[in-house]
PDB file of C-alpha atoms in Angstrom:
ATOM      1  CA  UNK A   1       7.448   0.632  24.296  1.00  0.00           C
ATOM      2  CA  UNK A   2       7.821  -0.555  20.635  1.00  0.00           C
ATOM      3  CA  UNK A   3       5.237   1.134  19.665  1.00  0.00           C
ATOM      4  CA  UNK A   4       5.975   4.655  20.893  1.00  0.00           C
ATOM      5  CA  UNK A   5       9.414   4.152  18.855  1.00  0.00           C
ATOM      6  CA  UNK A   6       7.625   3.727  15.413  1.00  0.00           C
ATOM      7  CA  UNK A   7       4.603   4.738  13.631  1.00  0.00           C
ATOM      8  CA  UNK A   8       3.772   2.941  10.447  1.00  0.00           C
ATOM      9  CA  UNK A   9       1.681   4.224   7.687  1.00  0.00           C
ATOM     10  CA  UNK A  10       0.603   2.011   5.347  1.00  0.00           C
ATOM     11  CA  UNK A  11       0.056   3.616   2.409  1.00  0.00           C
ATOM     12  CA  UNK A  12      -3.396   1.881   1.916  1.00  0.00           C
ATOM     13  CA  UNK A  13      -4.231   4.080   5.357  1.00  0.00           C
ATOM     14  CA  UNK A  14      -4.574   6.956   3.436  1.00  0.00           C
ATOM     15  CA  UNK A  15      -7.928   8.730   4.455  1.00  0.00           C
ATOM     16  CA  UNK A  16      -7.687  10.732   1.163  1.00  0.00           C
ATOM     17  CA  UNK A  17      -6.012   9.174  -2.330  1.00  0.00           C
ATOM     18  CA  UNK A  18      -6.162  12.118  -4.849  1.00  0.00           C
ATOM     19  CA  UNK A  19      -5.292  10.783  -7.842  1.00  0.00           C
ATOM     20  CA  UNK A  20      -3.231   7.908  -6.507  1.00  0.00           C
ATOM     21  CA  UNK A  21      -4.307   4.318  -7.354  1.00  0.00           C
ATOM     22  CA  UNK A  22      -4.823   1.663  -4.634  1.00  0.00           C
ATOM     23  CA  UNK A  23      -2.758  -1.059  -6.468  1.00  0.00           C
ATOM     24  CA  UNK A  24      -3.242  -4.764  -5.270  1.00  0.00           C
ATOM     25  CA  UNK A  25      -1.456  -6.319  -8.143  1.00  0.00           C
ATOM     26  CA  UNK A  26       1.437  -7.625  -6.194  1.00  0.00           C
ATOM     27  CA  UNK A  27       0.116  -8.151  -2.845  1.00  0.00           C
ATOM     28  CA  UNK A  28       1.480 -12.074  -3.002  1.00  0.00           C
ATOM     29  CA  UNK A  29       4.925 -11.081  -4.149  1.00  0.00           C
ATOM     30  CA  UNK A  30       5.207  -8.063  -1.285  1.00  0.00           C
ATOM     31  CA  UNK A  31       3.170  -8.532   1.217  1.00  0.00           C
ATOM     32  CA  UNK A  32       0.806  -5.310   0.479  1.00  0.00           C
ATOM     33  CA  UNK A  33      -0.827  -3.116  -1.435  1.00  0.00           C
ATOM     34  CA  UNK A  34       0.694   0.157  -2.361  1.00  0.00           C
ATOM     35  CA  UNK A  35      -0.412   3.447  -4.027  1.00  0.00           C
ATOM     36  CA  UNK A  36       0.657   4.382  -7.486  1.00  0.00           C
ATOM     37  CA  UNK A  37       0.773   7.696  -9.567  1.00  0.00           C
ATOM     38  CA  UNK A  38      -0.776   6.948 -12.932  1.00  0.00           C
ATOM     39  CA  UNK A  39      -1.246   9.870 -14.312  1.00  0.00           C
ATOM     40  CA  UNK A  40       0.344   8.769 -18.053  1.00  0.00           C
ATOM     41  CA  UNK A  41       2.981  11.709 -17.740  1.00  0.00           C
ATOM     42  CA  UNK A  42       0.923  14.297 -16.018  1.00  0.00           C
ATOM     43  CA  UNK A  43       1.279  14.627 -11.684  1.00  0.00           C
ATOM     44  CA  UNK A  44      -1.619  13.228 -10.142  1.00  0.00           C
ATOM     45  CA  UNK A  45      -2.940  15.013  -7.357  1.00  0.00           C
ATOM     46  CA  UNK A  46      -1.767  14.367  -3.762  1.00  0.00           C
ATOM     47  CA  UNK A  47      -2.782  11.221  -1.791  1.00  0.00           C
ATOM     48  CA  UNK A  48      -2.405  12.644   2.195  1.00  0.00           C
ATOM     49  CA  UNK A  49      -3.622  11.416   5.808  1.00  0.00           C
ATOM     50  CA  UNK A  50      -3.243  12.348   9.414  1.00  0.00           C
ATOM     51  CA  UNK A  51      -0.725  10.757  11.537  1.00  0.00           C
ATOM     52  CA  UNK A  52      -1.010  11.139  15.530  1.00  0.00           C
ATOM     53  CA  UNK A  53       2.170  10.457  17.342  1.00  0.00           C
ATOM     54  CA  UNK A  54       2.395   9.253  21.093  1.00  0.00           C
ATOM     55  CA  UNK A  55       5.806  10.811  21.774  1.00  0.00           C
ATOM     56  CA  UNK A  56       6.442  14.045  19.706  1.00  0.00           C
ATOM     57  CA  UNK A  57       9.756  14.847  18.903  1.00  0.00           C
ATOM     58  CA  UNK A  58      12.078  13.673  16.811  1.00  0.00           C
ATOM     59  CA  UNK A  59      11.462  10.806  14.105  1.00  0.00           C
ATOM     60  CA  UNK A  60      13.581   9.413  11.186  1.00  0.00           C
ATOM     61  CA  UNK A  61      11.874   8.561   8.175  1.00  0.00           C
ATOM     62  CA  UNK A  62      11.566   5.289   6.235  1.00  0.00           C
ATOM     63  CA  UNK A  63       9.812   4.965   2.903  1.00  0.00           C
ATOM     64  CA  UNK A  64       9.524   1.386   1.049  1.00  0.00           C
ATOM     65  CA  UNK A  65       9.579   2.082  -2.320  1.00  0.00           C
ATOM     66  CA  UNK A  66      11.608   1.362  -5.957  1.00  0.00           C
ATOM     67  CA  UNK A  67      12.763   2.474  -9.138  1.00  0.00           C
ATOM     68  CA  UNK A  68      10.520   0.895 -11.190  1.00  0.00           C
ATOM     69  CA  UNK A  69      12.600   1.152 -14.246  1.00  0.00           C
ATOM     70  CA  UNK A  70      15.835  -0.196 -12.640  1.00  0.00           C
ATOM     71  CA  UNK A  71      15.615  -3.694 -13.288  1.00  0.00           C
ATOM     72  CA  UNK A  72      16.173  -2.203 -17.310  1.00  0.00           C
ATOM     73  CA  UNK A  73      19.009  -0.169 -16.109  1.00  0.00           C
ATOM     74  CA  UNK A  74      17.363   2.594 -17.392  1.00  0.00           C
ATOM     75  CA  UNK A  75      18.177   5.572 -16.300  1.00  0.00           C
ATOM     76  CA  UNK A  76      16.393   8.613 -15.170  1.00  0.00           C
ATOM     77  CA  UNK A  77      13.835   7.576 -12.537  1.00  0.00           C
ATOM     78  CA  UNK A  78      10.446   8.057 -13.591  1.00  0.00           C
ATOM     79  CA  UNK A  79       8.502   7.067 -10.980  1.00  0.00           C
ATOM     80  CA  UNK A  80       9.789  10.234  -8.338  1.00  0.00           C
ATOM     81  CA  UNK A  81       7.375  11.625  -5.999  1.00  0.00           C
ATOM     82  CA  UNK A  82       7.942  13.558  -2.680  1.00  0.00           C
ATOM     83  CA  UNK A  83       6.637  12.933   0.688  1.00  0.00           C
ATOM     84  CA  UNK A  84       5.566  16.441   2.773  1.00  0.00           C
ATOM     85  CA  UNK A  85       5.244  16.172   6.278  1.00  0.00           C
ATOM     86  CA  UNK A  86       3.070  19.514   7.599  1.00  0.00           C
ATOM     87  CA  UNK A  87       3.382  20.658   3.876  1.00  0.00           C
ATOM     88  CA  UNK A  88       6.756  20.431   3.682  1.00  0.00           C
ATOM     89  CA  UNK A  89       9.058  18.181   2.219  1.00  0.00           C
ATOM     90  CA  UNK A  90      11.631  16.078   2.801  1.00  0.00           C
ATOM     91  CA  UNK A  91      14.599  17.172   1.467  1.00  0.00           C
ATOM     92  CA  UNK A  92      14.959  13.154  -0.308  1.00  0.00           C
ATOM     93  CA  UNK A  93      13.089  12.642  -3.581  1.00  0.00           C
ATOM     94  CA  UNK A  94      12.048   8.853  -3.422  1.00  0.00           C
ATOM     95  CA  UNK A  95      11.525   6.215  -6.043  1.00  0.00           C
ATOM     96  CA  UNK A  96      15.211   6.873  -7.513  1.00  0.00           C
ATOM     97  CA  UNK A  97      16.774   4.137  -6.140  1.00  0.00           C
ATOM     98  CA  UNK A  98      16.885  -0.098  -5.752  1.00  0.00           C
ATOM     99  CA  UNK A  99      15.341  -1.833  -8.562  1.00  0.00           C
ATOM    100  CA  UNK A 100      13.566  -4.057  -5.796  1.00  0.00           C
ATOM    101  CA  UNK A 101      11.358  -2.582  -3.122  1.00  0.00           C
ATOM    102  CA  UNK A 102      13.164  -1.288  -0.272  1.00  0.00           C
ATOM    103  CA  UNK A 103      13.007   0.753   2.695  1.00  0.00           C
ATOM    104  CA  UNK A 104      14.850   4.288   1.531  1.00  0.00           C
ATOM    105  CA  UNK A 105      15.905   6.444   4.047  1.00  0.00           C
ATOM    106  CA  UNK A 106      14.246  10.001   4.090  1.00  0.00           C
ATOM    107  CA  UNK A 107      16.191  11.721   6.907  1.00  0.00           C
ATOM    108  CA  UNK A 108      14.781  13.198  10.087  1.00  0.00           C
ATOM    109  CA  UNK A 109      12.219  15.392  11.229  1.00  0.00           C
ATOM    110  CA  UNK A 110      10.364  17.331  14.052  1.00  0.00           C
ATOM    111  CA  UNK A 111       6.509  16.322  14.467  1.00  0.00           C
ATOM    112  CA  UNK A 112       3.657  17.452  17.311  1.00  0.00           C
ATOM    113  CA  UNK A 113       1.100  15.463  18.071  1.00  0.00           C
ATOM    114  CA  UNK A 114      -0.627  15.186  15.121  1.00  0.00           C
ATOM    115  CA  UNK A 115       1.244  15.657  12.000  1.00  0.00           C
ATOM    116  CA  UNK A 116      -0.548  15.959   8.281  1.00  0.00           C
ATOM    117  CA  UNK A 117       1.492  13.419   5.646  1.00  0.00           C
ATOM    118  CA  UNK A 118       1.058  13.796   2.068  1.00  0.00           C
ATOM    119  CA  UNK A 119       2.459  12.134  -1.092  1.00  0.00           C
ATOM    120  CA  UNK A 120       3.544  14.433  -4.280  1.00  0.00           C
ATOM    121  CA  UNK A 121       3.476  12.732  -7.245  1.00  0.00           C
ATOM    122  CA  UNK A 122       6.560  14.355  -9.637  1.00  0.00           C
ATOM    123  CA  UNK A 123       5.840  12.773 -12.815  1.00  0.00           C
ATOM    124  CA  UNK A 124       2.665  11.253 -13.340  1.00  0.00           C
ATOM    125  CA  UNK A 125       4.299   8.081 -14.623  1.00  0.00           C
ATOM    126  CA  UNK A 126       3.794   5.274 -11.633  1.00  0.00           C
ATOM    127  CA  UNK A 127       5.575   6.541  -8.998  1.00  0.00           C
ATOM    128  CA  UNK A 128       5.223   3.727  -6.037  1.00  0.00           C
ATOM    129  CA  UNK A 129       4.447   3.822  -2.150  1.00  0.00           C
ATOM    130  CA  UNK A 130       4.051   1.122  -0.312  1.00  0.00           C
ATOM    131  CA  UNK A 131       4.757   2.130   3.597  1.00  0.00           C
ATOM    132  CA  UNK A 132       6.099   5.116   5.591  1.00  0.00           C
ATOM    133  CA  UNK A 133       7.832   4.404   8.868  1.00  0.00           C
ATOM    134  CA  UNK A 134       8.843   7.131  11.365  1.00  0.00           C
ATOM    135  CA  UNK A 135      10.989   5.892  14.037  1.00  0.00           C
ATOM    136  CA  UNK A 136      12.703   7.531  16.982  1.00  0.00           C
ATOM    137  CA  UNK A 137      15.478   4.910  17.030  1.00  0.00           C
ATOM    138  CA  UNK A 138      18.396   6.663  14.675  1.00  0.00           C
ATOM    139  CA  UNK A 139      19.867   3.631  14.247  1.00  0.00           C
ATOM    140  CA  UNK A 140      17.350   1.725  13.271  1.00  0.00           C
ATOM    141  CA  UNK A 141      16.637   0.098   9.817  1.00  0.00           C
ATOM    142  CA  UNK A 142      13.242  -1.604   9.015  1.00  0.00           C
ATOM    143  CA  UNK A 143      13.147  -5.180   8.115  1.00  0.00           C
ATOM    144  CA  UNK A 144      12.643  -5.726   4.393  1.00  0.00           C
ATOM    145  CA  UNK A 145      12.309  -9.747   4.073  1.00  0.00           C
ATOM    146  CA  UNK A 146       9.943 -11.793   5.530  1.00  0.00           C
ATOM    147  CA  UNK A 147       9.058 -13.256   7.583  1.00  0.00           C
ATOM    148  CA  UNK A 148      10.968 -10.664  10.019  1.00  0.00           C
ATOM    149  CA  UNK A 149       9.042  -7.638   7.692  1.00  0.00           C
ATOM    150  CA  UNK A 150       5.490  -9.117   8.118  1.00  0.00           C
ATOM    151  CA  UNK A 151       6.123  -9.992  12.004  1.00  0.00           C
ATOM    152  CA  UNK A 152       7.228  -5.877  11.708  1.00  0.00           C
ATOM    153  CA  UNK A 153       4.227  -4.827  10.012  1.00  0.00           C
ATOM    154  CA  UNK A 154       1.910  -6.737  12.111  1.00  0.00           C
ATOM    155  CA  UNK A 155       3.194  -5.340  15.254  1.00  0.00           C
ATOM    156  CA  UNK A 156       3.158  -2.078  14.416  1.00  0.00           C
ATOM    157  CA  UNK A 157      -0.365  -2.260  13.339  1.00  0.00           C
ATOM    158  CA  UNK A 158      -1.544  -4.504  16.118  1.00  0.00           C
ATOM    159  CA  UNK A 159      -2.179  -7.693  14.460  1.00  0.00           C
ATOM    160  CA  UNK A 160      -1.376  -9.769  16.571  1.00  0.00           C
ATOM    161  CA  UNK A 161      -2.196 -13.574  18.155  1.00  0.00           C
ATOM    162  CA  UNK A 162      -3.591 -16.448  16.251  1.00  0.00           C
ATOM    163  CA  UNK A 163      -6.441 -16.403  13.594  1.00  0.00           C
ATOM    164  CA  UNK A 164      -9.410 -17.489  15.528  1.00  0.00           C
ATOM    165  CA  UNK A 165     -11.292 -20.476  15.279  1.00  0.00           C
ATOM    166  CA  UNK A 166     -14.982 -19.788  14.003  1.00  0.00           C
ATOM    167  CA  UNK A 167     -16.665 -23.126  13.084  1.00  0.00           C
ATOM    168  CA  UNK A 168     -16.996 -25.835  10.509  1.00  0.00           C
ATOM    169  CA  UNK A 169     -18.681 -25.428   6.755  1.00  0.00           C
ATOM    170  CA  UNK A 170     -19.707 -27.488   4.188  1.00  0.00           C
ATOM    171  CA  UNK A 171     -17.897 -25.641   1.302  1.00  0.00           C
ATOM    172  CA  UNK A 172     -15.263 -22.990   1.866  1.00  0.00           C
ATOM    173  CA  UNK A 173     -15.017 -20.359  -1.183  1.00  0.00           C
ATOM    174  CA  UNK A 174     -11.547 -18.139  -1.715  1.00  0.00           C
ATOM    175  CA  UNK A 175     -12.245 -15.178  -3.481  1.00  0.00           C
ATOM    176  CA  UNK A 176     -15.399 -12.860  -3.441  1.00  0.00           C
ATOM    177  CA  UNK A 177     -15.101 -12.013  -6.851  1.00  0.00           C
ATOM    178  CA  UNK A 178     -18.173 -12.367  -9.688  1.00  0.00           C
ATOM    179  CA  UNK A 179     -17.743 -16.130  -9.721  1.00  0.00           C
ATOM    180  CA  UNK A 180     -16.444 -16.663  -5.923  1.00  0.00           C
ATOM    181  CA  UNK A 181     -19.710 -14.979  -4.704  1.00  0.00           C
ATOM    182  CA  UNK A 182     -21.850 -16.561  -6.746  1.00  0.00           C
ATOM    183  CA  UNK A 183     -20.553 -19.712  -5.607  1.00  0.00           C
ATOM    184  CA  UNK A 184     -21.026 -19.017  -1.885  1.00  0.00           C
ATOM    185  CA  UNK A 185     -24.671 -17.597  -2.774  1.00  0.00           C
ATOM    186  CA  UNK A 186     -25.659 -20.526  -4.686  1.00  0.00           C
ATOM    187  CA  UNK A 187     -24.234 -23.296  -2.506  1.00  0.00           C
ATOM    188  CA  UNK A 188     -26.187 -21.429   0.589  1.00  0.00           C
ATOM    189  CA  UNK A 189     -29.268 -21.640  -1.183  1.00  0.00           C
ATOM    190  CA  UNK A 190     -28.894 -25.001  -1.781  1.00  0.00           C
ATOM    191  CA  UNK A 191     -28.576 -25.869   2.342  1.00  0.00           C
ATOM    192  CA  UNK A 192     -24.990 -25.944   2.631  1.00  0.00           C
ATOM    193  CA  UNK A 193     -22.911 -23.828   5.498  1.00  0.00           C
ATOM    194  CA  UNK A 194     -20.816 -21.761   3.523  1.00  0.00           C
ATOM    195  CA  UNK A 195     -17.733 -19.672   4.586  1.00  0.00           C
ATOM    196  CA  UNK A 196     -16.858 -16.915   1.767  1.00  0.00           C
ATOM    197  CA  UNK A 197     -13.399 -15.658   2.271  1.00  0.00           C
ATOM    198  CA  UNK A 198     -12.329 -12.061   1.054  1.00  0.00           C
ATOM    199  CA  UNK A 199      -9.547  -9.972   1.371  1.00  0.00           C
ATOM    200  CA  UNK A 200     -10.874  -6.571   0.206  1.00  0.00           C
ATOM    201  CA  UNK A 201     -13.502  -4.372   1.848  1.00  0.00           C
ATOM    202  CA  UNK A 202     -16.151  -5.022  -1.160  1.00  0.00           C
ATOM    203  CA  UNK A 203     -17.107  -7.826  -3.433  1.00  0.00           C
ATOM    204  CA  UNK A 204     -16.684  -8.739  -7.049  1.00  0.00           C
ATOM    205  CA  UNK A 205     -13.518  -8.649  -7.287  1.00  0.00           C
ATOM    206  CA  UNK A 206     -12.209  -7.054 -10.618  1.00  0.00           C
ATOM    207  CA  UNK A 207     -15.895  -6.015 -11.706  1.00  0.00           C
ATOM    208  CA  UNK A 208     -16.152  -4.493  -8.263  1.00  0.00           C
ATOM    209  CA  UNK A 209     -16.571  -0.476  -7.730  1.00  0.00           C
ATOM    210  CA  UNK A 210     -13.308  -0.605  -6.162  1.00  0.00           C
ATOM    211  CA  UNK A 211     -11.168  -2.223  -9.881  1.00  0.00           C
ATOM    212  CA  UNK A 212     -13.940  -1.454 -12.316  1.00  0.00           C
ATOM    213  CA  UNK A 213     -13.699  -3.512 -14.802  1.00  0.00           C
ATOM    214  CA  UNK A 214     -17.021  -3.915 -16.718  1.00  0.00           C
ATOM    215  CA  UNK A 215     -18.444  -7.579 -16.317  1.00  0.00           C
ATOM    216  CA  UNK A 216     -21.370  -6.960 -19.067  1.00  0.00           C
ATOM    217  CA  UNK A 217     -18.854  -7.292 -22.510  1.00  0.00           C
ATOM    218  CA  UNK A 218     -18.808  -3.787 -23.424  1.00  0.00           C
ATOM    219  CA  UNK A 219     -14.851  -4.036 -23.566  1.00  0.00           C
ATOM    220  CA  UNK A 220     -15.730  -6.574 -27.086  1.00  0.00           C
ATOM    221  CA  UNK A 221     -15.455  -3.433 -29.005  1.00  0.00           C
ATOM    222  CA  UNK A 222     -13.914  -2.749 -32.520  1.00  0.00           C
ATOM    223  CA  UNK A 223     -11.511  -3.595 -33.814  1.00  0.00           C
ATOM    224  CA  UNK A 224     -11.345  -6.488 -31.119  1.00  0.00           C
ATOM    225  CA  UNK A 225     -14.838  -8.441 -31.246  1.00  0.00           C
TER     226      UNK A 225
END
């Protein structure tokens, strides 16, 4: 079945980060979030996960990513990073090519049942990974533009059917950020049937533990009161 043909990682799946960053910034342009190597010029230490595989054997390897400086046409790539598969890596170094995201090709490989995935960051300046597909299907090339990626995506990760129907509310709040739940909270106190709507596992939004940026004005510092 379709499923046994492909395994997606997202690269938000990743059961350990290292020092990769969970980046959300362009989730409405792409579709997803993706992990990035900040490490301001020094390699950041290596985001990896386990991968089990239905059918071992054989899989060809898709990873959508970009070269981040290629809309510049500057040269030199500096967003490379590897991917190892069992602690080795693919013979491809990725984020060298396309100056928009794309699915690059990473060759073939031999997996078990379980197989350990990591990504190694080259450079420590922002190398980008937003998916890894392994696919028995040689011929087979991912679909990069929606709505065919997203239907893709979905699939693979079982997201499927229509959103369900869960009721009628007074006052529907987008966004669990600071201001977003204090909304909801307020409006709930006040009698109304509220529906808060977030897409992130915690609240507050940019003050949250998960962005960290401090809601209490310490960043009015000098020389910028």
């Amino acid at each position: 079945n379709a499923s046994a043909q492909h395994v997606l990682v997202e690269a938000e799946q990743f059961t350990e980060l290292g020092g990769w960053d969970l980046d959300q910034q362009s989730m409405d342009v792409m579709g997803s979030p993706y992990l990035l190597a900040h490490g301001l010029g020094v390699p950041v230490r290596d985001a990896s996960t386990s991968v089990a595989f239905a059918q071992p054997g054989l899989y060809h390897v898709w990873v959508r990513t970009r070269d981040w400086v290629a809309p510049w046409g500057v040269k030199g790539a500096p967003g490379k990073f590897q991917v190892h598969v069992n602690g080795k890596p693919l013979e491809v170094v990725f984020g060298t090519t396309g100056a928009d995201w794309h699915w690059q090709y990473g060759g073939s490989i031999e997996v078990g049942d379980v197989a350990t995935i990591a990504l190694r960051d080259l450079t420590g300046f922002e190398g980008r990974c937003d998916a890894i597909l392994f696919s028995r299907q040689a011929d087979f090339v991912p679909p990069n533009v929606d709505p065919e990626m997203t239907q893709f995506r979905r699939q693979q990760l079982g997201l499927l059917g229509d959103a369900e129907e869960i009721g009628e509310f007074d006052l529907v709040v987008t966004g669990g950020g600071v201001a977003g739940t204090a909304a909801a909270v307020s409006a709930a106190r006040q009698g109304l049937r509220v529906a808060l709507i977030q897409d992130r596992p915690v609240l507050g939004g940019n003050s949250s533990s998960e962005v960290r940026v401090w809601p209490e004005g310490h960043t009015r510092q000098k020389p910028f009161p």
